[in-house]
Short mmCIF file of C-alpha atoms in Angstrom, two decimals:
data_model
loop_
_atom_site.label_atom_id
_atom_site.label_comp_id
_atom_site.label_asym_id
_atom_site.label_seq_id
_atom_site.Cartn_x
_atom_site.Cartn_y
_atom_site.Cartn_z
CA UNK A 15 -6.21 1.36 -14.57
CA UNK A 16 -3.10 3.66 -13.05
CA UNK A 17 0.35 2.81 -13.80
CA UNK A 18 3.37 4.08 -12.45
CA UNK A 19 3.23 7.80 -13.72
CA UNK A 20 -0.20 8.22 -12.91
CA UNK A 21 0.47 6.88 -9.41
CA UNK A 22 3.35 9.42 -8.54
CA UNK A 23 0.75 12.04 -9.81
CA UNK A 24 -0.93 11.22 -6.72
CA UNK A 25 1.91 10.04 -4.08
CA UNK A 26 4.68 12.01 -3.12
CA UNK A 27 6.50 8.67 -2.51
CA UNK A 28 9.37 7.61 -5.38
CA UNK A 29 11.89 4.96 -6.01
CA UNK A 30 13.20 2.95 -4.03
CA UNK A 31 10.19 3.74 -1.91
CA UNK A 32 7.25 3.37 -4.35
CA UNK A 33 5.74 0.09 -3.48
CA UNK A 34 2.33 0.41 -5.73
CA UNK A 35 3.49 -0.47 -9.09
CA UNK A 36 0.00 -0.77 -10.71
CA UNK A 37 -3.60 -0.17 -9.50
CA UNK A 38 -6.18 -2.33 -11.57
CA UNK A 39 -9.43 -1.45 -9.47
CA UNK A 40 -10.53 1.75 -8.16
CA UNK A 41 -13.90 2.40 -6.93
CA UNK A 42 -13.40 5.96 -5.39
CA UNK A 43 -14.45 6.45 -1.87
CA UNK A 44 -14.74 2.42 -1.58
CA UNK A 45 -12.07 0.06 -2.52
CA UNK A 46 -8.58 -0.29 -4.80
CA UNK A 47 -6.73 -2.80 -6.04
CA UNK A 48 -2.70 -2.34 -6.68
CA UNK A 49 -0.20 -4.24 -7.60
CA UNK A 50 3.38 -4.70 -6.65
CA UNK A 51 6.00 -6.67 -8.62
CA UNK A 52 8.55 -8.32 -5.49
CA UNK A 53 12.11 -7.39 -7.64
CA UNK A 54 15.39 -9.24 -6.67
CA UNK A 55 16.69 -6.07 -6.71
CA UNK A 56 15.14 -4.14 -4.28
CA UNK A 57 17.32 -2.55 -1.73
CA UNK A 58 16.13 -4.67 1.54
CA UNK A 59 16.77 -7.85 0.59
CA UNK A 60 20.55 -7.36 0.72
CA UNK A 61 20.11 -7.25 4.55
CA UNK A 62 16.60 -9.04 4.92
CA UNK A 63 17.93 -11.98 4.77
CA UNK A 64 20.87 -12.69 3.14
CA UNK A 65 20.66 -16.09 1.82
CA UNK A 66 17.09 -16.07 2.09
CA UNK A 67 15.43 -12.80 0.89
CA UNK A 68 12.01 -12.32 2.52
CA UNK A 69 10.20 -8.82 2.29
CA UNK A 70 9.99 -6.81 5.65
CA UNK A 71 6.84 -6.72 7.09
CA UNK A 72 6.52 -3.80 7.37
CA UNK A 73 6.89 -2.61 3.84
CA UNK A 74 4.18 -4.64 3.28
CA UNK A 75 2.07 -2.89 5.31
CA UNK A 76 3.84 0.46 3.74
CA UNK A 77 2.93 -0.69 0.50
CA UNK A 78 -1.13 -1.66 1.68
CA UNK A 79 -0.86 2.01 2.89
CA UNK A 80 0.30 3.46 -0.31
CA UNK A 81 -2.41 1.43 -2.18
CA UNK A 82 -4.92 2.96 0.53
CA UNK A 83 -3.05 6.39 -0.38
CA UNK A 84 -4.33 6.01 -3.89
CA UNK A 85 -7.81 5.65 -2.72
CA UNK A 86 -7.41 8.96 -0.61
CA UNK A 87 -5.58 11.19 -2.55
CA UNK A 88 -5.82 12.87 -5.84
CA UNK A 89 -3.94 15.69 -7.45
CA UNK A 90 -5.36 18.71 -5.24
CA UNK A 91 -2.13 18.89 -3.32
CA UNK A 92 -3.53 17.24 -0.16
CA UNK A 93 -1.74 13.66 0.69
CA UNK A 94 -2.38 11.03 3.06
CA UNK A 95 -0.38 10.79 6.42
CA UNK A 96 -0.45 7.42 8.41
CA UNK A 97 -2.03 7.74 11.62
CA UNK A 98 -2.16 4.17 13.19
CA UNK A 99 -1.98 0.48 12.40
CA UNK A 100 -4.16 -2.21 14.20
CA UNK A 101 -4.65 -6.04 13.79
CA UNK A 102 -1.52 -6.50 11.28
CA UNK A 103 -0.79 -10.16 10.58
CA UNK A 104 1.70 -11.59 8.80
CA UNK A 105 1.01 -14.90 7.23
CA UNK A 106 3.45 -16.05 4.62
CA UNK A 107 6.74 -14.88 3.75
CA UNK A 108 6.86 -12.65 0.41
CA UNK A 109 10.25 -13.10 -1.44
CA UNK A 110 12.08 -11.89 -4.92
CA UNK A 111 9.24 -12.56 -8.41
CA UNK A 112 6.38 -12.55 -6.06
CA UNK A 113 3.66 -10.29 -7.09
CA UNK A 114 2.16 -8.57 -4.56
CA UNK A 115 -1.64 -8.34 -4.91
CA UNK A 116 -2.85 -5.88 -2.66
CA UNK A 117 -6.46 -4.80 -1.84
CA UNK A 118 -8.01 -2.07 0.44
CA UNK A 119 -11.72 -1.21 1.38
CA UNK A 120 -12.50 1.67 3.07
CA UNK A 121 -14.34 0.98 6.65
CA UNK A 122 -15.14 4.41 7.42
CA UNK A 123 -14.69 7.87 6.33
CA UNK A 124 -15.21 11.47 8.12
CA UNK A 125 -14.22 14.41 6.71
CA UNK A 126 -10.13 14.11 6.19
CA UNK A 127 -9.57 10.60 8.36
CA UNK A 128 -10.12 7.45 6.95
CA UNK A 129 -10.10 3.76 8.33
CA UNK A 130 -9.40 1.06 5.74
CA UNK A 131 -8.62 -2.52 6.25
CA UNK A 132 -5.88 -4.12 3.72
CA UNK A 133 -5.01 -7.26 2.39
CA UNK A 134 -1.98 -8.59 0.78
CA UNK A 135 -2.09 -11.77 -1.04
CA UNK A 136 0.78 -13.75 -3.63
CA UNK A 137 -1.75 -15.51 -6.24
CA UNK A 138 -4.37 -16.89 -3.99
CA UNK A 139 -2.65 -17.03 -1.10
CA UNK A 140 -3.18 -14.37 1.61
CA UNK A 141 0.10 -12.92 3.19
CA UNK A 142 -0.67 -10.09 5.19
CA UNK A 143 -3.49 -7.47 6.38
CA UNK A 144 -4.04 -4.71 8.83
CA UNK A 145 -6.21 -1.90 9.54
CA UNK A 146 -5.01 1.54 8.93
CA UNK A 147 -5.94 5.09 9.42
CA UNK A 148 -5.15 8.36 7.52
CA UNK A 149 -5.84 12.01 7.71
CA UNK A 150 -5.58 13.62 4.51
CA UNK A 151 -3.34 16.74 5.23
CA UNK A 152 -1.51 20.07 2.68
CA UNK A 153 1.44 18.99 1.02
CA UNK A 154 3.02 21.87 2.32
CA UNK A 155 2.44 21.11 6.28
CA UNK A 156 4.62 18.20 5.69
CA UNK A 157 7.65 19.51 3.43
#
């Protein structure tokens, strides 16, 4: 539905920092499904473990917030600033040609805040998930 273009149309976030490559669901104010193609390349795994790559944690999370992000924003110059993480667990380790499926519903919504609870799964197999909250803030306030 989105590809990469589209995406940075919406997040202020670019390479090597981009971790939605793809969104292929979006029900606005509900739920969004992105995508994120795990690359032997990427920049962490030279340190994260060398010998055996795994994907940190917590860009896994980053990229579940970025997919949430998508949800949230839209071109109107207001983005999407974490605010907190809760219940994040980490169940299988992601590593180089995984693809990163990664879906978030929304929980609740008021006004600029939002609570969404994300899920991170490699084919059918879940890898990760957390709660997260956003406030949607200017552009500006954070440059």
């Amino acid at each position: 539905m989105l590809d990469v273009e589209a995406i940075q149309k919406i997040l202020p976030h670019r390479y090597p920092f981009l971790l939605v490559d793809r969104v292929l669901e979006l029900e606005p104010e509900r739920r969004v499904v992105g995508l994120k193609n795990v690359s032997a390349n990427e920049p962490f795994f030279a340190g994260h473990f060398p010998g055996r790559p795994v994907m940190p944690g917590v860009l896994i999370v980053e990229a579940l917030a970025q997919t949430a992000a998508v949800l949230m924003g839209d071109e109107s110059g207001m983005i999407p600033m974490f605010m907190g993480i809760d219940k994040a667990r980490f169940r299988s380790p992601v590593t180089p040609g995984d693809q990163l499926r990664l879906e978030v519903e929304v929980l609740r919504r008021r006004r600029s805040v939002c609570r969404v609870a994300g899920r991170a799964f490699v084919g059918d197999n879940l890898v990760a998930e957390a709660e997260m909250m956003a406030a949607l803030v200017p552009a500006d306030a954070v440059t």
